[in-house]
Short mmCIF file of N, CA and C in Angstrom, two decimals:
data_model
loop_
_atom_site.label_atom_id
_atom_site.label_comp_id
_atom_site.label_asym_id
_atom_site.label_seq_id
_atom_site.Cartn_x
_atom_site.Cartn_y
_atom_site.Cartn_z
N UNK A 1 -47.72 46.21 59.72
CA UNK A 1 -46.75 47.23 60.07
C UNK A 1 -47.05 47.76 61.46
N UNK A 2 -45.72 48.10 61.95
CA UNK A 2 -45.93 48.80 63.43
C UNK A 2 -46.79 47.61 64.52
N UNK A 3 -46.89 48.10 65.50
CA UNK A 3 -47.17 47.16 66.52
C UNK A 3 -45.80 46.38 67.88
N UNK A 4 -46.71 45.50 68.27
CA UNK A 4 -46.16 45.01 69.32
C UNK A 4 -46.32 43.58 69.46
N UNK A 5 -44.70 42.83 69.27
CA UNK A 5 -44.68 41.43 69.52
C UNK A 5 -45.34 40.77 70.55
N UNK A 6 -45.81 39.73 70.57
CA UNK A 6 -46.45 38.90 71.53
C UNK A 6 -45.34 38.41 72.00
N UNK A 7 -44.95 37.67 73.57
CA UNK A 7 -44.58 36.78 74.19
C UNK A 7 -44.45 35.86 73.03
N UNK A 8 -42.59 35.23 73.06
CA UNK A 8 -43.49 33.97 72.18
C UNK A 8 -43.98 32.30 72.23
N UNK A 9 -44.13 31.86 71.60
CA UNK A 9 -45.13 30.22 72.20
C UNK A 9 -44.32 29.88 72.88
N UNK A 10 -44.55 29.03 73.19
CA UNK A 10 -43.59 28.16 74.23
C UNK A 10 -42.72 27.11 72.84
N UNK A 11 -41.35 27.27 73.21
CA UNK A 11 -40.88 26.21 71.92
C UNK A 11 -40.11 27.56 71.21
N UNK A 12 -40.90 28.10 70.88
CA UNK A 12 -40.10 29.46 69.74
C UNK A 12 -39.03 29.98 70.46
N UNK A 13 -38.13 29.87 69.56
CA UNK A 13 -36.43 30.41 69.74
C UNK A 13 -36.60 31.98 69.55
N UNK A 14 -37.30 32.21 68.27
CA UNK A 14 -36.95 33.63 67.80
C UNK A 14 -38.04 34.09 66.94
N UNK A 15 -38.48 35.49 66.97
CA UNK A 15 -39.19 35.77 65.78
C UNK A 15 -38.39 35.84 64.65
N UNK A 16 -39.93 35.75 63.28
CA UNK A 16 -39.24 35.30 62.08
C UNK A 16 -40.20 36.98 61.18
N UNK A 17 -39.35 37.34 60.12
CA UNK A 17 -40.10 38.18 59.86
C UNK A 17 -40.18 38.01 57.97
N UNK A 18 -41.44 38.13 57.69
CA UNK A 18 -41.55 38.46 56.06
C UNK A 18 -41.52 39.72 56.05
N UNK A 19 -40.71 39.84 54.66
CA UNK A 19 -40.96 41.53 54.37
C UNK A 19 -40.67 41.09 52.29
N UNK A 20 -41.46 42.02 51.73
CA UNK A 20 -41.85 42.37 50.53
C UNK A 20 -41.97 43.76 49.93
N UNK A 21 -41.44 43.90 48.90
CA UNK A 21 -41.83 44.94 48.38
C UNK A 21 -41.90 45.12 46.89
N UNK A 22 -42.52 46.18 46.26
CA UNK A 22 -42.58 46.09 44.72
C UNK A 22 -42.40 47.36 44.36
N UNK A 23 -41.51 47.71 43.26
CA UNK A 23 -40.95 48.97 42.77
C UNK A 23 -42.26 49.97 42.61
N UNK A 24 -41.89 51.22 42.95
CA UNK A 24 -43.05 52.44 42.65
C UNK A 24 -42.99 52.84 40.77
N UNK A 25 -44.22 53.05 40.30
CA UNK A 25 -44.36 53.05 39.16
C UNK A 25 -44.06 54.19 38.41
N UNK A 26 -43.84 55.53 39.56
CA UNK A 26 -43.33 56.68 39.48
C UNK A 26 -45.14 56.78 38.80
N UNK A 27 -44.43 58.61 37.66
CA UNK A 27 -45.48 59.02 37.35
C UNK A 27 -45.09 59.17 36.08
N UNK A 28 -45.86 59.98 34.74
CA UNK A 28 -45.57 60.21 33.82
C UNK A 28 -44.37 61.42 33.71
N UNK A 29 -43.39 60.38 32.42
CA UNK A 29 -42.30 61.25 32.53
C UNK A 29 -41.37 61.18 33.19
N UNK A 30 -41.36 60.18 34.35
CA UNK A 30 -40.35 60.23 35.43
C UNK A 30 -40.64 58.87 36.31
N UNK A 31 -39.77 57.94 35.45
CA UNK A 31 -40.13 56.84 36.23
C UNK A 31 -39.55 56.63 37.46
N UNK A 32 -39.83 55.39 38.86
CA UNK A 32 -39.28 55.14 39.87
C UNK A 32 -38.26 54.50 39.49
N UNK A 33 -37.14 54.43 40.57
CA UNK A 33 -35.57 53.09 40.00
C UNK A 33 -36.22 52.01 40.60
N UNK A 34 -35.60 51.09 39.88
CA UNK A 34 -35.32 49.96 40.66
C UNK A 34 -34.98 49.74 42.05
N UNK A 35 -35.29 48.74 42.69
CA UNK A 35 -35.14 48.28 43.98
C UNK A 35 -33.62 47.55 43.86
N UNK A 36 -32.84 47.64 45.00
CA UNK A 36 -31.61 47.47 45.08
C UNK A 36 -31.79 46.62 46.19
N UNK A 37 -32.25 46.70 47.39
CA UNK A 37 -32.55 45.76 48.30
C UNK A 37 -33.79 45.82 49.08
N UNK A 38 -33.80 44.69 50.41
CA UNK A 38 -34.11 44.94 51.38
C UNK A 38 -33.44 44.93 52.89
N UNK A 39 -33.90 45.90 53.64
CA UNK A 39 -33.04 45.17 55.02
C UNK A 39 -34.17 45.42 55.81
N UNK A 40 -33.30 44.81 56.68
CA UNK A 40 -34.21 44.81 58.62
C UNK A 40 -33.26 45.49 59.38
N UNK A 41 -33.55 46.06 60.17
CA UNK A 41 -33.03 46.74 61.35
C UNK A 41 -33.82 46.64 62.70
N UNK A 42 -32.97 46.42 63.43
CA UNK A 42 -33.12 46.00 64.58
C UNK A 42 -32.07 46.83 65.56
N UNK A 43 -32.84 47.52 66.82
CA UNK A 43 -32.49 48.00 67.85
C UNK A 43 -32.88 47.79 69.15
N UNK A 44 -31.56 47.71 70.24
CA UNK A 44 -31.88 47.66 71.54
C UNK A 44 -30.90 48.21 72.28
N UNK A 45 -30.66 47.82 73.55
CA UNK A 45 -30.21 47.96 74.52
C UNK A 45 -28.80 47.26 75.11
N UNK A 46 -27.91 47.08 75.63
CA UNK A 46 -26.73 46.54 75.64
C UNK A 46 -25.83 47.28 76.26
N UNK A 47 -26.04 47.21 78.17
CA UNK A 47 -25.00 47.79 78.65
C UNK A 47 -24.74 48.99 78.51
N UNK A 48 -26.24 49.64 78.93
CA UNK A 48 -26.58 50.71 78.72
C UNK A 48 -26.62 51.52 77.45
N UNK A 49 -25.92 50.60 76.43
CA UNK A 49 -25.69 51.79 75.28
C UNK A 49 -26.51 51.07 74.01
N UNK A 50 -27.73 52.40 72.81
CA UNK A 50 -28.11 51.67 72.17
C UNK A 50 -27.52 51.23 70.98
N UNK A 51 -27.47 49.87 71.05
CA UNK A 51 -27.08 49.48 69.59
C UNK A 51 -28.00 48.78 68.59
N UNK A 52 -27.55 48.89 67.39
CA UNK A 52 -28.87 48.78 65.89
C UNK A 52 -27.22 47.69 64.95
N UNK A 53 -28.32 46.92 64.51
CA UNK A 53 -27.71 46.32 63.55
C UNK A 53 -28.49 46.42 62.33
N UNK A 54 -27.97 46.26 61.26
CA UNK A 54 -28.55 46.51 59.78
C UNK A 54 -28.43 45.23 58.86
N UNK A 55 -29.74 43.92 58.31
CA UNK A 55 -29.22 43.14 57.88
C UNK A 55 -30.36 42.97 56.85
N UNK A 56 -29.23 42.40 55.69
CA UNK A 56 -29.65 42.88 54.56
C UNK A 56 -30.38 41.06 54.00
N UNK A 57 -31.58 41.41 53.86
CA UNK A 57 -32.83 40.16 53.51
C UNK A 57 -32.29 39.86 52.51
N UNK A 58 -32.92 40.97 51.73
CA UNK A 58 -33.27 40.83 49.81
C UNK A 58 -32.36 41.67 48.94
N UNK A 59 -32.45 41.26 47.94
CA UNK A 59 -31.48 42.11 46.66
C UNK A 59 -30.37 41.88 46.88
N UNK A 60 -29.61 43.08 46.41
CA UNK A 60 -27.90 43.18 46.15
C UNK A 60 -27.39 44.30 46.26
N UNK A 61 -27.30 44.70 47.33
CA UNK A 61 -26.48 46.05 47.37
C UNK A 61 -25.18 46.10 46.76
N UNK A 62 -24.57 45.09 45.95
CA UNK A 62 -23.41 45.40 45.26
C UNK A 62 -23.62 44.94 43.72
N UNK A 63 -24.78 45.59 43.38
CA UNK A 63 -25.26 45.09 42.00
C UNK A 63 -24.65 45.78 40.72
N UNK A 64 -23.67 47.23 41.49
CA UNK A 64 -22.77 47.79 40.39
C UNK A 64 -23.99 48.72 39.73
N UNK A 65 -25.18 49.41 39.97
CA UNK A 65 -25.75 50.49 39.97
C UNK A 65 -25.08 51.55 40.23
N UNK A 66 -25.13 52.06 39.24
CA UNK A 66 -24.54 53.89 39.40
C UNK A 66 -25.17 54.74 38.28
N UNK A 67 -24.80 55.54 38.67
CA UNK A 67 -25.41 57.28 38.07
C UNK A 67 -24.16 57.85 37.10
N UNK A 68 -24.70 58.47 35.70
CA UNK A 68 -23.77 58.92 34.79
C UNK A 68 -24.05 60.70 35.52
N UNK A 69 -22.74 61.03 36.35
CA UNK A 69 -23.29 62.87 36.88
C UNK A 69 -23.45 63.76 35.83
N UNK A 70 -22.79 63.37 34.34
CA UNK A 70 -23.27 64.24 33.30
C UNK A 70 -24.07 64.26 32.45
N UNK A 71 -25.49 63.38 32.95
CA UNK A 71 -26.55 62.77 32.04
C UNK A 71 -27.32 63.11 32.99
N UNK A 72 -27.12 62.26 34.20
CA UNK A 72 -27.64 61.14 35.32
C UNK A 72 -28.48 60.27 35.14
N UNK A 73 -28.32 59.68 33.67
CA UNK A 73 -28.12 58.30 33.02
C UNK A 73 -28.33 57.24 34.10
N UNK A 74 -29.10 55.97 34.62
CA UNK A 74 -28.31 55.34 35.02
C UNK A 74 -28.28 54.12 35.02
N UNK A 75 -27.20 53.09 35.24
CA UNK A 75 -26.75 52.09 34.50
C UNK A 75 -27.19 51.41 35.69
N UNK A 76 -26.70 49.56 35.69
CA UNK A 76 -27.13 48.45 37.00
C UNK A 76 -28.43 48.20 37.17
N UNK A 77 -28.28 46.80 37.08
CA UNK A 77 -29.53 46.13 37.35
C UNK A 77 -30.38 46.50 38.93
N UNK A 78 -31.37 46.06 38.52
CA UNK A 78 -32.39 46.30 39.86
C UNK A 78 -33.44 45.27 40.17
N UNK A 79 -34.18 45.55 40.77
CA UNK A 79 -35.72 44.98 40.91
C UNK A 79 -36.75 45.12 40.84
N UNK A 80 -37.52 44.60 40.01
CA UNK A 80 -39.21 45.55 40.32
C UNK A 80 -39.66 45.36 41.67
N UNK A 81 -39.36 43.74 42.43
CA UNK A 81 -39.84 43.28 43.54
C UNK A 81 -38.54 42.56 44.38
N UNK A 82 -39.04 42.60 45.68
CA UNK A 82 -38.37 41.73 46.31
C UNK A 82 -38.88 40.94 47.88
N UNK A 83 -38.82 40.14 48.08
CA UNK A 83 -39.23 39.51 49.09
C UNK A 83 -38.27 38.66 49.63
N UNK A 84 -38.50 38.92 51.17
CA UNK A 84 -37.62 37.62 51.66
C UNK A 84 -38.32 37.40 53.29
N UNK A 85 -37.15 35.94 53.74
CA UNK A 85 -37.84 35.82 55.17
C UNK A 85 -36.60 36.23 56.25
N UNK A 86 -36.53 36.44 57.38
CA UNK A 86 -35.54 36.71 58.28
C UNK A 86 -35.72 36.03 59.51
N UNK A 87 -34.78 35.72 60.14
CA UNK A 87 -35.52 34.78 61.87
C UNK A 87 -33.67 35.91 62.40
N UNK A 88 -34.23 36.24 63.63
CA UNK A 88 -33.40 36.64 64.25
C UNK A 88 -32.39 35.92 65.11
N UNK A 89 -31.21 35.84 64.82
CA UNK A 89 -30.65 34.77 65.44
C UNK A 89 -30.07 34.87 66.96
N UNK A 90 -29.68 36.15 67.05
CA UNK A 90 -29.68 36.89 68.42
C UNK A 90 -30.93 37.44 69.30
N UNK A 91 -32.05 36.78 69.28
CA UNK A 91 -32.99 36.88 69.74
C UNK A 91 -33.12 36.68 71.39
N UNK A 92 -33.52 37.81 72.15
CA UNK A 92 -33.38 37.19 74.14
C UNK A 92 -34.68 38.06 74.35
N UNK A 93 -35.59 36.89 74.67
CA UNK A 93 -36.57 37.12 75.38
C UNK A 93 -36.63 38.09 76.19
N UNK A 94 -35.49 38.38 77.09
CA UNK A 94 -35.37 39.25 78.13
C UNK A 94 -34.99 40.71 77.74
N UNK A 95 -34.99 40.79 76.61
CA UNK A 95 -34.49 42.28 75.98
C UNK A 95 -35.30 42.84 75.44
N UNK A 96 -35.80 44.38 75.23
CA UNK A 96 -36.46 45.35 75.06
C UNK A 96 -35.62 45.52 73.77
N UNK A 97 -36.58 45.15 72.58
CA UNK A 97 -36.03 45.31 70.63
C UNK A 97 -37.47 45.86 69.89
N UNK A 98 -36.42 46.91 69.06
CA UNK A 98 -37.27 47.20 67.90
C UNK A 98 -36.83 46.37 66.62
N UNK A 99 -38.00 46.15 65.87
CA UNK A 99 -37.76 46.02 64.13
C UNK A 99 -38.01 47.00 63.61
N UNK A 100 -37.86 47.29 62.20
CA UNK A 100 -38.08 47.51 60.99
C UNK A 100 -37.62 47.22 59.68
N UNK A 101 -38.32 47.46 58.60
CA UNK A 101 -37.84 46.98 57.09
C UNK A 101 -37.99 48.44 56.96
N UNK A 102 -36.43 48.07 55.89
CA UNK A 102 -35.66 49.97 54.66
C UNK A 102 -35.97 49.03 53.33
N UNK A 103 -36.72 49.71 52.51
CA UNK A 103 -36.05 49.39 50.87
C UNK A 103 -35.93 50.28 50.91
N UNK A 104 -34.51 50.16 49.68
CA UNK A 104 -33.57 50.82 49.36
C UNK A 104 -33.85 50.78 47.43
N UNK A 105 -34.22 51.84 46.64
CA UNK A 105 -33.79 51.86 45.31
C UNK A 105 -31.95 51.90 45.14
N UNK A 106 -31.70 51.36 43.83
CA UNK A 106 -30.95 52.30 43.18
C UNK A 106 -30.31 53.47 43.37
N UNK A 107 -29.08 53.96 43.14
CA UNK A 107 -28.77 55.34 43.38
C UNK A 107 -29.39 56.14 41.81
N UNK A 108 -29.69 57.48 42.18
CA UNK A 108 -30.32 58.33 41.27
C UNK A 108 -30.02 59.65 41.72
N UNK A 109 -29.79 60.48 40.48
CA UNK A 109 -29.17 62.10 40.42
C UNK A 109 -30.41 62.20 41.71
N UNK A 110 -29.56 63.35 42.72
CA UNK A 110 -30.17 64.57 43.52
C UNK A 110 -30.80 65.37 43.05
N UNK A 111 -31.83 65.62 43.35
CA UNK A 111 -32.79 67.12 42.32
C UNK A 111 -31.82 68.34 41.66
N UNK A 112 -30.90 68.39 42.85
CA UNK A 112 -30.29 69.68 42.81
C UNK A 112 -29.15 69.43 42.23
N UNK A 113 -28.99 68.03 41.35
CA UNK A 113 -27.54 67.60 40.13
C UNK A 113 -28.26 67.79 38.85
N UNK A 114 -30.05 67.66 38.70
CA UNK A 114 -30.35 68.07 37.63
C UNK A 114 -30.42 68.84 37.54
N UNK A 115 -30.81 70.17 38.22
CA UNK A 115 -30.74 71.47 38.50
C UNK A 115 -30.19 72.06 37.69
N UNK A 116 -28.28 71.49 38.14
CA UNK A 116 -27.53 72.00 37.87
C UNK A 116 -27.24 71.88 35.96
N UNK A 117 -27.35 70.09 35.76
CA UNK A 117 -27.60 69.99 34.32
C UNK A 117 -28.30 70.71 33.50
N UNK A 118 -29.62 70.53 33.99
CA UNK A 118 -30.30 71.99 33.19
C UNK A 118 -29.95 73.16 32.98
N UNK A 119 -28.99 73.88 33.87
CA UNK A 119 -28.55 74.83 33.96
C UNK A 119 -27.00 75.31 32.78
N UNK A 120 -27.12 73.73 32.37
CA UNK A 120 -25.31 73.62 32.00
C UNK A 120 -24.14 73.50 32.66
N UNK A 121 -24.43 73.02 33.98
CA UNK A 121 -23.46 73.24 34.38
C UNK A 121 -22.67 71.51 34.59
N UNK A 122 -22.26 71.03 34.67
CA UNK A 122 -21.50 69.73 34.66
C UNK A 122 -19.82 69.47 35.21
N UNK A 123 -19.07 68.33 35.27
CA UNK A 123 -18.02 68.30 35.89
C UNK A 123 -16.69 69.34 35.40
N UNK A 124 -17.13 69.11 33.91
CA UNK A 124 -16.00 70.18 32.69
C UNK A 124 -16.20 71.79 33.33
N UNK A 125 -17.51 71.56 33.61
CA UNK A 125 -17.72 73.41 34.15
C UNK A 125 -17.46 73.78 35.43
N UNK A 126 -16.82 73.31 36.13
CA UNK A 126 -16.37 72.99 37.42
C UNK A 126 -15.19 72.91 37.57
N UNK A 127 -14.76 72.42 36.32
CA UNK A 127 -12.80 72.59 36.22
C UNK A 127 -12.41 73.80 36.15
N UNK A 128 -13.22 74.87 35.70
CA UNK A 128 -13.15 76.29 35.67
C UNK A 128 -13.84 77.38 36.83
N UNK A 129 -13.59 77.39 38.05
CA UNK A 129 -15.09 77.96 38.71
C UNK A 129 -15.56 79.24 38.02
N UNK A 130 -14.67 80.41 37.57
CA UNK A 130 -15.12 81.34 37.04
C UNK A 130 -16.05 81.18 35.61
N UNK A 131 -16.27 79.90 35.19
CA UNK A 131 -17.48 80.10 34.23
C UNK A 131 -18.57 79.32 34.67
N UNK A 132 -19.02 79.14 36.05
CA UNK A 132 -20.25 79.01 36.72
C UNK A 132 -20.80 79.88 37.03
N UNK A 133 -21.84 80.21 36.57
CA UNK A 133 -22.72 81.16 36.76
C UNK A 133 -23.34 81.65 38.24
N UNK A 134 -23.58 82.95 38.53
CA UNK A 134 -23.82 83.61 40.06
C UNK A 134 -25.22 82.63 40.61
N UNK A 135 -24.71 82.39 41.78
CA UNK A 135 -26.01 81.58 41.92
C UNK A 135 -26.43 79.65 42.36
N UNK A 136 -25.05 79.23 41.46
CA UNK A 136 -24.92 77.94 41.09
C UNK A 136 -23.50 77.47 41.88
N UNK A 137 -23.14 78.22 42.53
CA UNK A 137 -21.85 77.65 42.80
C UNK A 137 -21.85 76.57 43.45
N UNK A 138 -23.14 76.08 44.34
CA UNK A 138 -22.62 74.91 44.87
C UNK A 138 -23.15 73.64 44.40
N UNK A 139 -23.21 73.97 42.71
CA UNK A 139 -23.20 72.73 41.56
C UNK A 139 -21.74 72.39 41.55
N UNK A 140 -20.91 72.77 41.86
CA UNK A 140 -19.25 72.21 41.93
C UNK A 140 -18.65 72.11 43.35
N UNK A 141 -19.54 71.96 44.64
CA UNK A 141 -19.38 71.96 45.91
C UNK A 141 -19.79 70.62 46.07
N UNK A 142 -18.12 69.86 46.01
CA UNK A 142 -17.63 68.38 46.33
C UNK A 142 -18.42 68.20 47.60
N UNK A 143 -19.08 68.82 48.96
CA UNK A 143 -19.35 68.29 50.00
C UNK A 143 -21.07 68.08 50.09
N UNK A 144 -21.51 68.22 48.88
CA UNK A 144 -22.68 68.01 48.67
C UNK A 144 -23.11 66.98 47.47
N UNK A 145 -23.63 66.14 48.25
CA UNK A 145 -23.29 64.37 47.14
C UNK A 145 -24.50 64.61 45.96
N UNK A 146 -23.79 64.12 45.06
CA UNK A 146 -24.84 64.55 43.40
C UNK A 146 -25.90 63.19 43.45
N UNK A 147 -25.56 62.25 44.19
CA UNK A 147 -26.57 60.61 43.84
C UNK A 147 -27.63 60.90 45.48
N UNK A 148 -28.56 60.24 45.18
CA UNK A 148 -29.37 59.81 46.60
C UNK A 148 -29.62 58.39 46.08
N UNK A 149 -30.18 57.38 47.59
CA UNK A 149 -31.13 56.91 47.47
C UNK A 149 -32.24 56.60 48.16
N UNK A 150 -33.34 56.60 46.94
CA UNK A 150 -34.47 57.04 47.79
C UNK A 150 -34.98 55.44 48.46
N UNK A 151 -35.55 55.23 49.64
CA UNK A 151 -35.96 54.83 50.86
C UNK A 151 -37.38 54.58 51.35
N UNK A 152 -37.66 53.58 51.70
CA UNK A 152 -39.41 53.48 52.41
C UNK A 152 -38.91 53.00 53.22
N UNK A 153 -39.77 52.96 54.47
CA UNK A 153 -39.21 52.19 55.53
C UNK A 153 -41.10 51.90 56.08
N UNK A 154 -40.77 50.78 56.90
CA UNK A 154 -41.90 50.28 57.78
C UNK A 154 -42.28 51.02 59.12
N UNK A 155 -43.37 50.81 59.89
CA UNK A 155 -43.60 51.35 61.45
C UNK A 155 -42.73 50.51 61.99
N UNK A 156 -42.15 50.29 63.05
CA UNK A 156 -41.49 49.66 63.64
C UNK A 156 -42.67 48.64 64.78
N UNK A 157 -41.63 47.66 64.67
CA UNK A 157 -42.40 46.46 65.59
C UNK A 157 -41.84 46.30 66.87
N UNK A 158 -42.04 46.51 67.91
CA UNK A 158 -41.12 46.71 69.17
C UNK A 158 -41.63 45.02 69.97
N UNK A 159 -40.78 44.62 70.91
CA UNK A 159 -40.74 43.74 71.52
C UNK A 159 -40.57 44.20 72.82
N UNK A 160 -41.08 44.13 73.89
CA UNK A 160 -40.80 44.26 75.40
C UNK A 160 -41.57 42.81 76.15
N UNK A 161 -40.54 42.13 77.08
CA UNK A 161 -40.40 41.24 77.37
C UNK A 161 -41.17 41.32 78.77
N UNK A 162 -41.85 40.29 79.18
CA UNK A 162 -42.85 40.22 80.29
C UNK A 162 -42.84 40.48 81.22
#
């Protein structure tokens, strides 16, 4: 992790990158989700302006994982692990690039959607605002998303050219 690409051999088109990972075991009582993917990201330079692309190694980000908001239950397959390889295909020697690897779990209730469950409060109690309790109102405040997902990411590997 982290660091700085070498020049590369003579012959090499492009760097190639492994990346791996294996689901967190959580703790008692509260297990980790499943792994949903991996990606790489990559940033540079381009005419003055920076641009990042996002490309996805491992898993399935369309594996149909979701969250029940009145349980937060949740359904869709996952991964304990995932590994893959990547070679950059837009690769120029002459350009100043970062890497990194995101895993990505599963989506899973926000602290503050169980919160609200514990509290009683749910979508039915929200059809009513006057029987949400002082305090809780923004358990029915649409601009605050009830799912996350949680994220590791790598140091980044930078490339600067000779």
């Amino acid at each position: 992790m982290g660091g700085d690409l070498p020049p590369p051999p003579a012959g090499a088109t492009s760097p190639v990158f492994s990346v791996a990972a294996m689901r967190d075991p959580g703790v008692a009582g509260s297990n980790a989700g499943p792994l949903q993917r991996i990606q790489i990201i990559k940033g540079w330079v381009e005419g003055g302006q920076e641009q990042e692309a996002v490309i996805e190694v491992a898993g399935n980000p369309a594996n149909g994982a979701s969250v029940n908001l009145n349980t937060c239950a949740t359904t869709g397959t996952g991964f304990s692990s995932l590994c893959g390889v990547w070679q950059d295909p837009d690769f120029d020697a002459d350009e100043n690039a970062f890497y990194y690897a995101r895993v990505v779990e599963n989506p899973s209730c926000r602290w503050a959607t169980r919160q609200c469950l514990a509290a009683g409060i749910d979508q039915a109690t929200c059809a009513d605002p006057s029987s949400v309790p002082a305090g809780f109102a923004d358990c029915c405040n649409t601009d605050f998303p009830k799912t996350v997902q949680e994220r590791a990411w790598t140091s980044p590997i930078w490339f600067q050219p000779q």
